[in-house]
PDB file of C-alpha atoms in Angstrom:
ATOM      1  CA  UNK A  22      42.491 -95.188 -80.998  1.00  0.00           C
ATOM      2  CA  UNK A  23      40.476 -97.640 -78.792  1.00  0.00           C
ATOM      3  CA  UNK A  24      42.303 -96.580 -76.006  1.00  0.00           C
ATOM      4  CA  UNK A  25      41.569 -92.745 -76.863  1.00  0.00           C
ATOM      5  CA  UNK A  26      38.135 -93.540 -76.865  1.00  0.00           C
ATOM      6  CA  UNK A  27      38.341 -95.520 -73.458  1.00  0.00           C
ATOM      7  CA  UNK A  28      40.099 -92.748 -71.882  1.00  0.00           C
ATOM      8  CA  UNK A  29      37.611 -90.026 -73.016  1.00  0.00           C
ATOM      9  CA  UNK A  30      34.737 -92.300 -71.643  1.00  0.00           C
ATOM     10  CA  UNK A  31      36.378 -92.662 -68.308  1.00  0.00           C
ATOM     11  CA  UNK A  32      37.135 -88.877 -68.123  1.00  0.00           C
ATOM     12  CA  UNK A  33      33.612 -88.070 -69.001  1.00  0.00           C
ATOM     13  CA  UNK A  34      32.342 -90.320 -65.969  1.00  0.00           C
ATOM     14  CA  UNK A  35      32.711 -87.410 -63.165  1.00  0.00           C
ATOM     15  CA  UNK A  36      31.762 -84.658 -65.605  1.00  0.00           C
ATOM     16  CA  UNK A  37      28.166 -87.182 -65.960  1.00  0.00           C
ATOM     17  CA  UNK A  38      27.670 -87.165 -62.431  1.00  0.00           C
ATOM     18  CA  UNK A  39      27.456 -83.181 -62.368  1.00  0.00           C
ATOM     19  CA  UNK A  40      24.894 -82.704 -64.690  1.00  0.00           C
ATOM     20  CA  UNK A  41      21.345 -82.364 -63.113  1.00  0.00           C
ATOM     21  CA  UNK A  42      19.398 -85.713 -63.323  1.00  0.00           C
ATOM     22  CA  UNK A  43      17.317 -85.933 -66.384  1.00  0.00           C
ATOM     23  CA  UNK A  44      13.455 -83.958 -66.119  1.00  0.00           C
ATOM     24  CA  UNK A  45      10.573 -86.210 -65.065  1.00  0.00           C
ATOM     25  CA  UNK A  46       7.590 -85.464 -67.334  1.00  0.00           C
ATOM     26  CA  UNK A  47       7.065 -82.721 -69.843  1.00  0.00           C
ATOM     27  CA  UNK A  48       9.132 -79.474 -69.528  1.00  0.00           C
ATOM     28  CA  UNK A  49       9.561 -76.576 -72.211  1.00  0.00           C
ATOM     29  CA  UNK A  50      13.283 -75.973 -71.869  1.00  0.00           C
ATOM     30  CA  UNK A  51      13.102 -73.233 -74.392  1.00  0.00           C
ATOM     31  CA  UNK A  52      11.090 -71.141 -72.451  1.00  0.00           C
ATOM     32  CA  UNK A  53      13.432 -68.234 -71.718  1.00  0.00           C
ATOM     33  CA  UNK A  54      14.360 -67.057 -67.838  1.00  0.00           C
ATOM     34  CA  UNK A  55      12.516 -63.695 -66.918  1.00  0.00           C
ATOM     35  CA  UNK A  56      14.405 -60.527 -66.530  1.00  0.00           C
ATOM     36  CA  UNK A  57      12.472 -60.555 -62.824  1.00  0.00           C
ATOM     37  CA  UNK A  58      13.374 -63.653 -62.186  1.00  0.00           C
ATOM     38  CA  UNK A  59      17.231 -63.115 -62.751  1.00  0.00           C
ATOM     39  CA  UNK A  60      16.668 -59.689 -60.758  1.00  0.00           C
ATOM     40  CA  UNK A  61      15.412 -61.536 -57.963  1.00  0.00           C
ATOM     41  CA  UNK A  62      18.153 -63.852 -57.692  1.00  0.00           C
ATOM     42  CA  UNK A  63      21.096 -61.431 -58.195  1.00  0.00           C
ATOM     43  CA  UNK A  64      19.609 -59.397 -55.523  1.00  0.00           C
ATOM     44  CA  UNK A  65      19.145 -62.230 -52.979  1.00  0.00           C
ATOM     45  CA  UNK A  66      22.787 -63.202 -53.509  1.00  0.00           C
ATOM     46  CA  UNK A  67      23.418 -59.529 -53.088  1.00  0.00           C
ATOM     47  CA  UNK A  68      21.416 -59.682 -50.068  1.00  0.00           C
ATOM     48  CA  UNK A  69      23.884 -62.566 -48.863  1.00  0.00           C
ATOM     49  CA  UNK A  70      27.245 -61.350 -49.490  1.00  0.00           C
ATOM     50  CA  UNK A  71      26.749 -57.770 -47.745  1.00  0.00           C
ATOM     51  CA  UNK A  72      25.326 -59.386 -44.517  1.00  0.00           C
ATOM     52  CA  UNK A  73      28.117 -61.955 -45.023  1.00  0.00           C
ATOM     53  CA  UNK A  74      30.950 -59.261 -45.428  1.00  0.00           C
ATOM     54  CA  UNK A  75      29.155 -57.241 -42.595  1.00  0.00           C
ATOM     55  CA  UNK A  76      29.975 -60.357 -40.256  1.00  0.00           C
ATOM     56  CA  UNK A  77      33.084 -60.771 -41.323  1.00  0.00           C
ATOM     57  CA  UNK A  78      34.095 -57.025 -41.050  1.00  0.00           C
ATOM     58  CA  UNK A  79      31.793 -56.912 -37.406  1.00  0.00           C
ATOM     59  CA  UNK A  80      34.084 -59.844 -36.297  1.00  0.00           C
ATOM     60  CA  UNK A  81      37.051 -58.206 -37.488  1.00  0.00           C
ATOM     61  CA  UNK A  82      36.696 -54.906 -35.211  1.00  0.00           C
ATOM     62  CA  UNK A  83      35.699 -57.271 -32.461  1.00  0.00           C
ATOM     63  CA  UNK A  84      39.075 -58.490 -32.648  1.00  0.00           C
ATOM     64  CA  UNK A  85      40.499 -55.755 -32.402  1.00  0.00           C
ATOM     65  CA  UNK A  86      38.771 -54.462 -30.043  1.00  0.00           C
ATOM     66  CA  UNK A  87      39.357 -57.370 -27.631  1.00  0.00           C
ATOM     67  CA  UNK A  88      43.201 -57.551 -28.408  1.00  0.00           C
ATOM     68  CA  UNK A  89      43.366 -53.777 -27.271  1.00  0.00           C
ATOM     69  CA  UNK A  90      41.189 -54.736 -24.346  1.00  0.00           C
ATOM     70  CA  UNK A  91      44.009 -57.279 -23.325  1.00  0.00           C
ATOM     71  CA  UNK A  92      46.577 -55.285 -23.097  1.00  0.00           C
ATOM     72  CA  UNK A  93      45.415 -53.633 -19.892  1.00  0.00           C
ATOM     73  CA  UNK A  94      44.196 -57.335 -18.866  1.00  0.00           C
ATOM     74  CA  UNK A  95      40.561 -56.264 -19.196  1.00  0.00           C
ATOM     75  CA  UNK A  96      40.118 -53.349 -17.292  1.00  0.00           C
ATOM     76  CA  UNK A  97      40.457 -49.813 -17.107  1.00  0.00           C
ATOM     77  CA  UNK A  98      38.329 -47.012 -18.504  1.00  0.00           C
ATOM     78  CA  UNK A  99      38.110 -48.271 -22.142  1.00  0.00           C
ATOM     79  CA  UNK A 100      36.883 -51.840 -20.936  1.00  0.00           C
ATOM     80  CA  UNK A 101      34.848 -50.148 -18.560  1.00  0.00           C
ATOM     81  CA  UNK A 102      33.161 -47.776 -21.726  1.00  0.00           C
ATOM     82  CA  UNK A 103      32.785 -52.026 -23.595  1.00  0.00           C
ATOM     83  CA  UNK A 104      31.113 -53.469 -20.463  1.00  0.00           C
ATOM     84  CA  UNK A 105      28.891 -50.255 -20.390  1.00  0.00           C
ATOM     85  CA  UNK A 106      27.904 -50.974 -24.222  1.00  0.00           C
ATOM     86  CA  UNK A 107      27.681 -54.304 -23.681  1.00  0.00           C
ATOM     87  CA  UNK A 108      25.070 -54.136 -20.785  1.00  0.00           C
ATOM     88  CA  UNK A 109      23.257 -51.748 -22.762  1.00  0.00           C
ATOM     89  CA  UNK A 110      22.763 -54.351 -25.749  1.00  0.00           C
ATOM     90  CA  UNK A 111      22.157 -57.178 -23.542  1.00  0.00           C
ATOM     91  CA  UNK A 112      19.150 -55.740 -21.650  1.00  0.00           C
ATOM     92  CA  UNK A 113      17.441 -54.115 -24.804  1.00  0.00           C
ATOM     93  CA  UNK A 114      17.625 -57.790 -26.535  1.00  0.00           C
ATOM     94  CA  UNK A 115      16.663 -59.567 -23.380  1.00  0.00           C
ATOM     95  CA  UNK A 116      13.986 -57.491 -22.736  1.00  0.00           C
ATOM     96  CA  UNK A 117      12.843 -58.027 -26.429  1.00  0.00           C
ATOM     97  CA  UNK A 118      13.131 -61.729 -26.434  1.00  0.00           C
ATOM     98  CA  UNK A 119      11.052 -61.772 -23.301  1.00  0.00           C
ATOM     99  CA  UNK A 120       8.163 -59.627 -24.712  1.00  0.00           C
ATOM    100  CA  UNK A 121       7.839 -61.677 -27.584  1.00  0.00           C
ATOM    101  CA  UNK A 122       8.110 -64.789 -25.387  1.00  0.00           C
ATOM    102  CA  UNK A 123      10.674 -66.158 -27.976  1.00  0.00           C
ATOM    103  CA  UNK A 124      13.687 -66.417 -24.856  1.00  0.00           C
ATOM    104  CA  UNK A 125      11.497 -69.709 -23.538  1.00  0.00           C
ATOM    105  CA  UNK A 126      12.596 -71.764 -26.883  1.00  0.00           C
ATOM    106  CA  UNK A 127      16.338 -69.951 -26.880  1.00  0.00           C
ATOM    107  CA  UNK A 128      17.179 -71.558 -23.501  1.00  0.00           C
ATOM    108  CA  UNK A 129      14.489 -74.817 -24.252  1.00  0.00           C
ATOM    109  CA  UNK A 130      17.133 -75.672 -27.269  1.00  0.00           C
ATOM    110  CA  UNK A 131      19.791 -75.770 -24.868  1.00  0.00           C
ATOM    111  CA  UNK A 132      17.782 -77.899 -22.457  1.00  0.00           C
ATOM    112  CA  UNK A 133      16.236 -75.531 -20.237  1.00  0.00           C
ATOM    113  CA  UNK A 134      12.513 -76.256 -19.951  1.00  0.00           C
ATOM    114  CA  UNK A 135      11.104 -73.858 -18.043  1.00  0.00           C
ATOM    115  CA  UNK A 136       7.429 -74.337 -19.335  1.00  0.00           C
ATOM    116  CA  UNK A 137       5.706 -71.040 -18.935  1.00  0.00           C
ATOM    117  CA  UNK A 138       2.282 -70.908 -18.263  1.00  0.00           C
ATOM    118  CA  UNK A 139       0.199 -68.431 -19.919  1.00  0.00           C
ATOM    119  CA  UNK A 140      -0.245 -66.508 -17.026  1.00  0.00           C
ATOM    120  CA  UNK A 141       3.721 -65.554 -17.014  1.00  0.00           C
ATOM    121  CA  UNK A 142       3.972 -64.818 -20.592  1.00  0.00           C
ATOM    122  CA  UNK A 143       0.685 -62.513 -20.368  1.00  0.00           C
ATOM    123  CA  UNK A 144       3.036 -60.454 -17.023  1.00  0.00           C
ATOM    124  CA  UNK A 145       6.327 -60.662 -18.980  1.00  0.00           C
ATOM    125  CA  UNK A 146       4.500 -59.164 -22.269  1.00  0.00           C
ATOM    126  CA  UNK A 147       3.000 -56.065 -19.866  1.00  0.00           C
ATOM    127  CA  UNK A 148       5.380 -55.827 -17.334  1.00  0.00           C
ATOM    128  CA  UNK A 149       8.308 -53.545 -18.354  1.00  0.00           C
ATOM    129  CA  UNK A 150       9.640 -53.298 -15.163  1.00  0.00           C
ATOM    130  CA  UNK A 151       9.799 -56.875 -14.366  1.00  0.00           C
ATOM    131  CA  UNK A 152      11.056 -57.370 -18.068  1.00  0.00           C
ATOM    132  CA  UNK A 153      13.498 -54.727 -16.738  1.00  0.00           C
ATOM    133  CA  UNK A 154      15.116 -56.862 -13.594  1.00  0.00           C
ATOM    134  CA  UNK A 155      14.937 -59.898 -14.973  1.00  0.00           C
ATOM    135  CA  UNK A 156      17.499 -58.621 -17.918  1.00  0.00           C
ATOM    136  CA  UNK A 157      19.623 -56.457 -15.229  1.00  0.00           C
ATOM    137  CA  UNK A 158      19.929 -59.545 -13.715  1.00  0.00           C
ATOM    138  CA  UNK A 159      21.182 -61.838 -15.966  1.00  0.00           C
ATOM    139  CA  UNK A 160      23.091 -59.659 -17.129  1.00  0.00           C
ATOM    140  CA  UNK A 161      24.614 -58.604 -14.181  1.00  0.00           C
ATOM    141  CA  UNK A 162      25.278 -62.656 -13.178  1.00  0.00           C
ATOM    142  CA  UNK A 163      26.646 -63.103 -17.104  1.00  0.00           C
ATOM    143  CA  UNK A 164      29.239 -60.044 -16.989  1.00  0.00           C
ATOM    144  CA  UNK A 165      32.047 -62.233 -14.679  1.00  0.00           C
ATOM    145  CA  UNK A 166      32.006 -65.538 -16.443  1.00  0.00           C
ATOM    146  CA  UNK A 167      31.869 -64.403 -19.533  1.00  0.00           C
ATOM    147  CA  UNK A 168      34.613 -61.799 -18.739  1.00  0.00           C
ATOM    148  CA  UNK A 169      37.142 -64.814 -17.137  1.00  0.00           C
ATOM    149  CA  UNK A 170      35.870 -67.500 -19.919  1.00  0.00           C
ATOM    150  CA  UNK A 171      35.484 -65.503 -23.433  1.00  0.00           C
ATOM    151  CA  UNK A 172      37.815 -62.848 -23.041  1.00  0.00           C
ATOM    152  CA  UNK A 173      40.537 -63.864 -20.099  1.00  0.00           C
ATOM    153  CA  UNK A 174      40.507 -67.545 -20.950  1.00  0.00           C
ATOM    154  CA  UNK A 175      40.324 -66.588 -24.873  1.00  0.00           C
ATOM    155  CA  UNK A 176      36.951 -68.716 -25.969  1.00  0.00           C
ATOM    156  CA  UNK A 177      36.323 -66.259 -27.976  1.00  0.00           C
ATOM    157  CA  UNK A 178      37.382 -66.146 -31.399  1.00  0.00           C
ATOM    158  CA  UNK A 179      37.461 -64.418 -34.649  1.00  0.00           C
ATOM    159  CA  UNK A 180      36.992 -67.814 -36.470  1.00  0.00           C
ATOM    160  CA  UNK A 181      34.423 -69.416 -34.330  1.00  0.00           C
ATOM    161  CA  UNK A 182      31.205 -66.673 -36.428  1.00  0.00           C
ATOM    162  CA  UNK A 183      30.064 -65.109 -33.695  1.00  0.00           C
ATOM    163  CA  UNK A 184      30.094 -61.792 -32.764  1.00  0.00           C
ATOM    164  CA  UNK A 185      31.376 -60.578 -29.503  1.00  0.00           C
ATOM    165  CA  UNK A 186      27.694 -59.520 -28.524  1.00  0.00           C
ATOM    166  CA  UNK A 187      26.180 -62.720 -30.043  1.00  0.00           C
ATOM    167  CA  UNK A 188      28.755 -64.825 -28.004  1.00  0.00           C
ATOM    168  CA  UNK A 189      27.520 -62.981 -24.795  1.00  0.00           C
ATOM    169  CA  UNK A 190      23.631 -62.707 -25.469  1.00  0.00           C
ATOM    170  CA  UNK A 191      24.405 -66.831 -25.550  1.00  0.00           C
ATOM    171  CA  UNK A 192      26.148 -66.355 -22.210  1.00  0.00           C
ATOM    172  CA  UNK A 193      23.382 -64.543 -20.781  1.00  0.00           C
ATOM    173  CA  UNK A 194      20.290 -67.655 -21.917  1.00  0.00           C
ATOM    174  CA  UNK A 195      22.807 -69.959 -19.676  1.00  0.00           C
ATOM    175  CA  UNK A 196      21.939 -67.383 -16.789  1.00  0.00           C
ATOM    176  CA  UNK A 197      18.402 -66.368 -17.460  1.00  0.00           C
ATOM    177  CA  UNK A 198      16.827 -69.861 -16.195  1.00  0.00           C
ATOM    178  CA  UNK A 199      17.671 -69.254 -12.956  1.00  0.00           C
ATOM    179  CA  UNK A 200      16.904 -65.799 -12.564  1.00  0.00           C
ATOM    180  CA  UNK A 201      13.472 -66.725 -14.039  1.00  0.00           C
ATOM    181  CA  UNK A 202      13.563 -69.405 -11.253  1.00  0.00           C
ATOM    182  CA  UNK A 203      14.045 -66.931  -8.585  1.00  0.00           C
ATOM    183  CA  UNK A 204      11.287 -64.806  -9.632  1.00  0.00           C
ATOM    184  CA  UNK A 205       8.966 -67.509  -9.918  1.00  0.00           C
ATOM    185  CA  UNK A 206       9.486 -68.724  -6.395  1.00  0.00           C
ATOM    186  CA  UNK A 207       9.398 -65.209  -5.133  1.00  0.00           C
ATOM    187  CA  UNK A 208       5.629 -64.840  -7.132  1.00  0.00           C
ATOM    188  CA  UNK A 209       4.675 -68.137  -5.643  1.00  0.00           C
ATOM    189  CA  UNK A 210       5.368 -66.736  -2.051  1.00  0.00           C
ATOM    190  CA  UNK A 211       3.607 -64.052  -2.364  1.00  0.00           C
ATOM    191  CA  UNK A 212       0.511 -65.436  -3.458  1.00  0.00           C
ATOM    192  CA  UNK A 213       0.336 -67.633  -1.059  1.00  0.00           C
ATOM    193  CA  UNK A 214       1.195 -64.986   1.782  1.00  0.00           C
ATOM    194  CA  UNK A 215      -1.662 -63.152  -0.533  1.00  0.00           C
ATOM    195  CA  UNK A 216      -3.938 -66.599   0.276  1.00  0.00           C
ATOM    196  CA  UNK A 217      -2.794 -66.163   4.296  1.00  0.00           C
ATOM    197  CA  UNK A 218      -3.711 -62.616   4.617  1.00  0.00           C
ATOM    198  CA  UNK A 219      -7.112 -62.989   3.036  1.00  0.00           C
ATOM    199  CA  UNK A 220      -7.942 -66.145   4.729  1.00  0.00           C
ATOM    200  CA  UNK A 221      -7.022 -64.137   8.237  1.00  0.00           C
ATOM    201  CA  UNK A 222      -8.899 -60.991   7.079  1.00  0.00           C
ATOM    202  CA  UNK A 223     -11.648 -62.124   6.301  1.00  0.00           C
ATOM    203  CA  UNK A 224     -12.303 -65.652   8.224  1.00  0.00           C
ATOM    204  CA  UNK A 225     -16.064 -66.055   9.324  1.00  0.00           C
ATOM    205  CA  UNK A 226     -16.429 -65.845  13.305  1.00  0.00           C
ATOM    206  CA  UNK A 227     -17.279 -68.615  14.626  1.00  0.00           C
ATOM    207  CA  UNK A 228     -20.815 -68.888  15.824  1.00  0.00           C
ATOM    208  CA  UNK A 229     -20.002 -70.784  19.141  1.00  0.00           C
ATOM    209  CA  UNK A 230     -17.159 -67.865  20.093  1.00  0.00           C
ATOM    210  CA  UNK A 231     -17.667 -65.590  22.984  1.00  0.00           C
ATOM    211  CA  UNK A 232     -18.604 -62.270  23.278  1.00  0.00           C
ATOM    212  CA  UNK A 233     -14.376 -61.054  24.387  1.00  0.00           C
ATOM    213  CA  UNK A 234     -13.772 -63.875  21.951  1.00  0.00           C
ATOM    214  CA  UNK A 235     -15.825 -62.002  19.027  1.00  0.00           C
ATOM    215  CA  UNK A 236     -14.896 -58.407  20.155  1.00  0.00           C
ATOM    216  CA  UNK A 237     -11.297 -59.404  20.594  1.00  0.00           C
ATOM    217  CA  UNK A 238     -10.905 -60.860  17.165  1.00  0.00           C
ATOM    218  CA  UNK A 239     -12.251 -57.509  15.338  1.00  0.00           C
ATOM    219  CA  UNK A 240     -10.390 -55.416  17.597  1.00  0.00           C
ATOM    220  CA  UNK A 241      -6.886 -57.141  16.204  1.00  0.00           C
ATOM    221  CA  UNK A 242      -8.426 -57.164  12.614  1.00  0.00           C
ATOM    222  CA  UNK A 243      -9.098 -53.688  12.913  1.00  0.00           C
ATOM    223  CA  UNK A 244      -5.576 -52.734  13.558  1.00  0.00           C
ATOM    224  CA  UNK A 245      -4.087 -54.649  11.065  1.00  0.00           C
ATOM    225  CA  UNK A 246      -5.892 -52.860   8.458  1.00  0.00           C
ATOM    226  CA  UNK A 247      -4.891 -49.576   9.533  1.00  0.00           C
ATOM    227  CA  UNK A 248      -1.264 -50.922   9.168  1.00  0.00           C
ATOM    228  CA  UNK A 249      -0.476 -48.751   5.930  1.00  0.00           C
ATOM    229  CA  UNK A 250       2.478 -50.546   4.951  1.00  0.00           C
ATOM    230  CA  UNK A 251       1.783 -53.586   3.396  1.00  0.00           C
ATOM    231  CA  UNK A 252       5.237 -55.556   4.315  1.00  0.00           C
ATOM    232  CA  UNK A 253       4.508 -54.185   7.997  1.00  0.00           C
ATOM    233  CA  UNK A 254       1.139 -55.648   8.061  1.00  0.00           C
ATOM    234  CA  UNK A 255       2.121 -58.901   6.820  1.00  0.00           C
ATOM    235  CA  UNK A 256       4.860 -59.307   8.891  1.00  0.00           C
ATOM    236  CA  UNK A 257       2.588 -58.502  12.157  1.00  0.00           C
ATOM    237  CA  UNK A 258      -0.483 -60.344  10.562  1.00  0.00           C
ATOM    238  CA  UNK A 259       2.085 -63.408  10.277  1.00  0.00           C
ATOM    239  CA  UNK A 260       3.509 -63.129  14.071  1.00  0.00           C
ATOM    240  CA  UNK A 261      -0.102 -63.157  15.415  1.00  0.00           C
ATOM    241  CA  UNK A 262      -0.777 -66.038  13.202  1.00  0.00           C
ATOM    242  CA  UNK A 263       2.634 -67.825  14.987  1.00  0.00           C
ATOM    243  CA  UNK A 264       5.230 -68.033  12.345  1.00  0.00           C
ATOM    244  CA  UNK A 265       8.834 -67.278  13.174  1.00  0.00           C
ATOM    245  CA  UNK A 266      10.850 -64.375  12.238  1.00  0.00           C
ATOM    246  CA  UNK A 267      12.753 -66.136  10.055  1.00  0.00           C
ATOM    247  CA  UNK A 268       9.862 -67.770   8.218  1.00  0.00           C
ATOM    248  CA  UNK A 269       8.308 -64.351   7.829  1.00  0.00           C
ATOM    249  CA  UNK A 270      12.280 -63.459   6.356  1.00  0.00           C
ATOM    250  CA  UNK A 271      11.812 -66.297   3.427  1.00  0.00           C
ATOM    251  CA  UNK A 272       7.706 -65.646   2.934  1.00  0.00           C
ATOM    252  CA  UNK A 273       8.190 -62.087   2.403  1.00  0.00           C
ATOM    253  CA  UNK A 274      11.302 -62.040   0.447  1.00  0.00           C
ATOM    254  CA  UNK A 275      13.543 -59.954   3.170  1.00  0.00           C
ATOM    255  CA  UNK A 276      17.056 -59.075   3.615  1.00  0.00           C
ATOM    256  CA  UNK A 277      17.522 -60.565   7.400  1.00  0.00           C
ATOM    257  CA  UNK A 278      15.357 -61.233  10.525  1.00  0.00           C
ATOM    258  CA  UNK A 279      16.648 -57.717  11.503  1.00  0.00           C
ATOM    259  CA  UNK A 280      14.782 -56.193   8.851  1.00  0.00           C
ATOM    260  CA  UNK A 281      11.743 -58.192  10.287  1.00  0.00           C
ATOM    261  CA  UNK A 282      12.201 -57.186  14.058  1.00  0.00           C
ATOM    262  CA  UNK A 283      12.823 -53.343  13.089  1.00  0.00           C
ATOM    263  CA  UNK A 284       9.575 -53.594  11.466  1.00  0.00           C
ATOM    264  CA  UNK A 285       7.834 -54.967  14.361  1.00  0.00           C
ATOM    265  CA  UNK A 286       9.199 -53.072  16.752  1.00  0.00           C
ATOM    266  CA  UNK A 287       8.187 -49.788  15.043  1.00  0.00           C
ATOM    267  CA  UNK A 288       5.029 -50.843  14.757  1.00  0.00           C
ATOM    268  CA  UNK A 289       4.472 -51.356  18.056  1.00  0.00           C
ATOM    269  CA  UNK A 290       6.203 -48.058  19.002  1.00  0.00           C
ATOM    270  CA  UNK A 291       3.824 -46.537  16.988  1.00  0.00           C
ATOM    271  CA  UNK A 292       0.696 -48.687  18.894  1.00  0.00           C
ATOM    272  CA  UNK A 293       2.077 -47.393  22.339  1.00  0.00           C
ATOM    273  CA  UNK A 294       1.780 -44.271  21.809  1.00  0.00           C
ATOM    274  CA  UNK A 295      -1.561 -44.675  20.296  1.00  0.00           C
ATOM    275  CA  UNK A 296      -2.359 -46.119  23.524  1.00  0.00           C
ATOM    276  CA  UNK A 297      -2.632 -49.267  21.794  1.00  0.00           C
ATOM    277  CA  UNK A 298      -2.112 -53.008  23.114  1.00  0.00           C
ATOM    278  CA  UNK A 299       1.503 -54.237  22.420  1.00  0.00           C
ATOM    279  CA  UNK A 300       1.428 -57.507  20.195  1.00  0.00           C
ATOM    280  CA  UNK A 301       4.011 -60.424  20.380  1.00  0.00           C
TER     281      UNK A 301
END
């Protein structure tokens, strides 16, 4: 009997454990649960399950998509029809996540500070073209890794939770950094090429010049601002000011040198028949 008794003690040891730990101060445990309140909690767990199921069954067709995409190794029209889909998604959620400004803490968390300044939020929020290249972009750089890695290599998995669109919106904030980089340094150039045009436009003559000097100056000033084109004027404004064709190239953001001379030399085509003075 003693040993009954020490048996059912021992057994009721785990069973102890489970129970919630006892109430500290006053509570009215025979205050009934509210018909609302029991509503509201079936319905969250409602709420769970069907966006639970709708990942499972979203996961499901993904692999079965991919395994169909494989047998072709990747390509063909119906993987061409999935990339087409998947660009589609990728820019409308990149160009989203930029608007809001939220893509800056998606690619912080995996260790890409790029520290925006207000300025660059307030262009990203107004800017739909720019929010426009910057997501054709990245996802244009994103497309062949994540091709060779996720699908080729097989990363991708029903069993890791992700979607096959989640998985690549993840590849694409590996990208985005540097193509946020790039645009960055591009704005940089051009303000200061901005800086160097204004500071040659509109520089104070010099008191102590001469006459030709004077005359000479205004003559060349005048010219450049009937340059319509603004890449053409900067481009000539920067040869007069002494900078090398290949300088101008990386200040103005151009393909080649070539580009550079072709622009030059229409200019000054169009300046000799003008009866202009040929420059550089």
């Amino acid at each position: 009997m003693q040993g009954d008794v020490a048996g059912e003690r021992s057994a009721s040891a785990p069973a102890r454990d489970l129970q919630p730990p006892a109430p500290v101060g006053k509570s009215d445990f025979t205050v009934p649960v509210s018909e609302d309140d029991l509503r509201r909690v079936d319905a969250q767990y409602e709420q769970e399950a069907r966006e639970l199921q709708a990942n499972v069954d979203r996961r499901l067709r993904d692999r079965q998509l991919v395994q169909a995409l494989a047998q072709h190794g990747f390509r063909g029209l119906e993987y061409d029809h999935f990339v087409e889909e998947l660009v589609r998604y990728g820019v409308s959620v990149l160009r989203a996540w930029m608007h809001s400004g939220c893509i800056f803490g998606f690619v912080a968390d995996r260790g890409f500070g790029l520290s925006p300044h207000e300025l660059e939020l307030e262009e990203l929020a107004s800017d739909s073209d720019l929010r426009e290249d910057l997501a054709m972009m990245t996802v244009a750089r994103a497309l062949p890794p994540f091709r060779q890695r996720a699908l080729v290599e097989g990363r991708w998995t029903y069993e890791g939770g992700a979607s096959i669109t989640t998985y690549f919106m993840g590849a694409c904030l590996y990208v985005f950094p540097n193509e946020f980089r790039r645009h960055r340094a591009s704005s940089e150039r051009q303000r200061r090429l901005l800086l160097r045009q204004q500071a040659i436009y509109e520089d104070p003559v010099d008191p102590f010049s001469t006459a030709d000097e004077v005359v000479s100056r205004q003559y060349v000033l005048a010219k450049l601002r009937a340059i319509k084109d603004e890449r053409t004027q900067a481009a000539v404004a920067l040869t007069l000011d002494g900078y090398t064709q290949e300088e101008i190239k990386e200040l103005l953001d151009a393909t080649s040198t070539r580009a550079i001379e072709g622009s030059l030399y229409r200019w000054r085509i169009k300046e000799q028949r003008r009866g202009g003075e040929h420059v550089g």
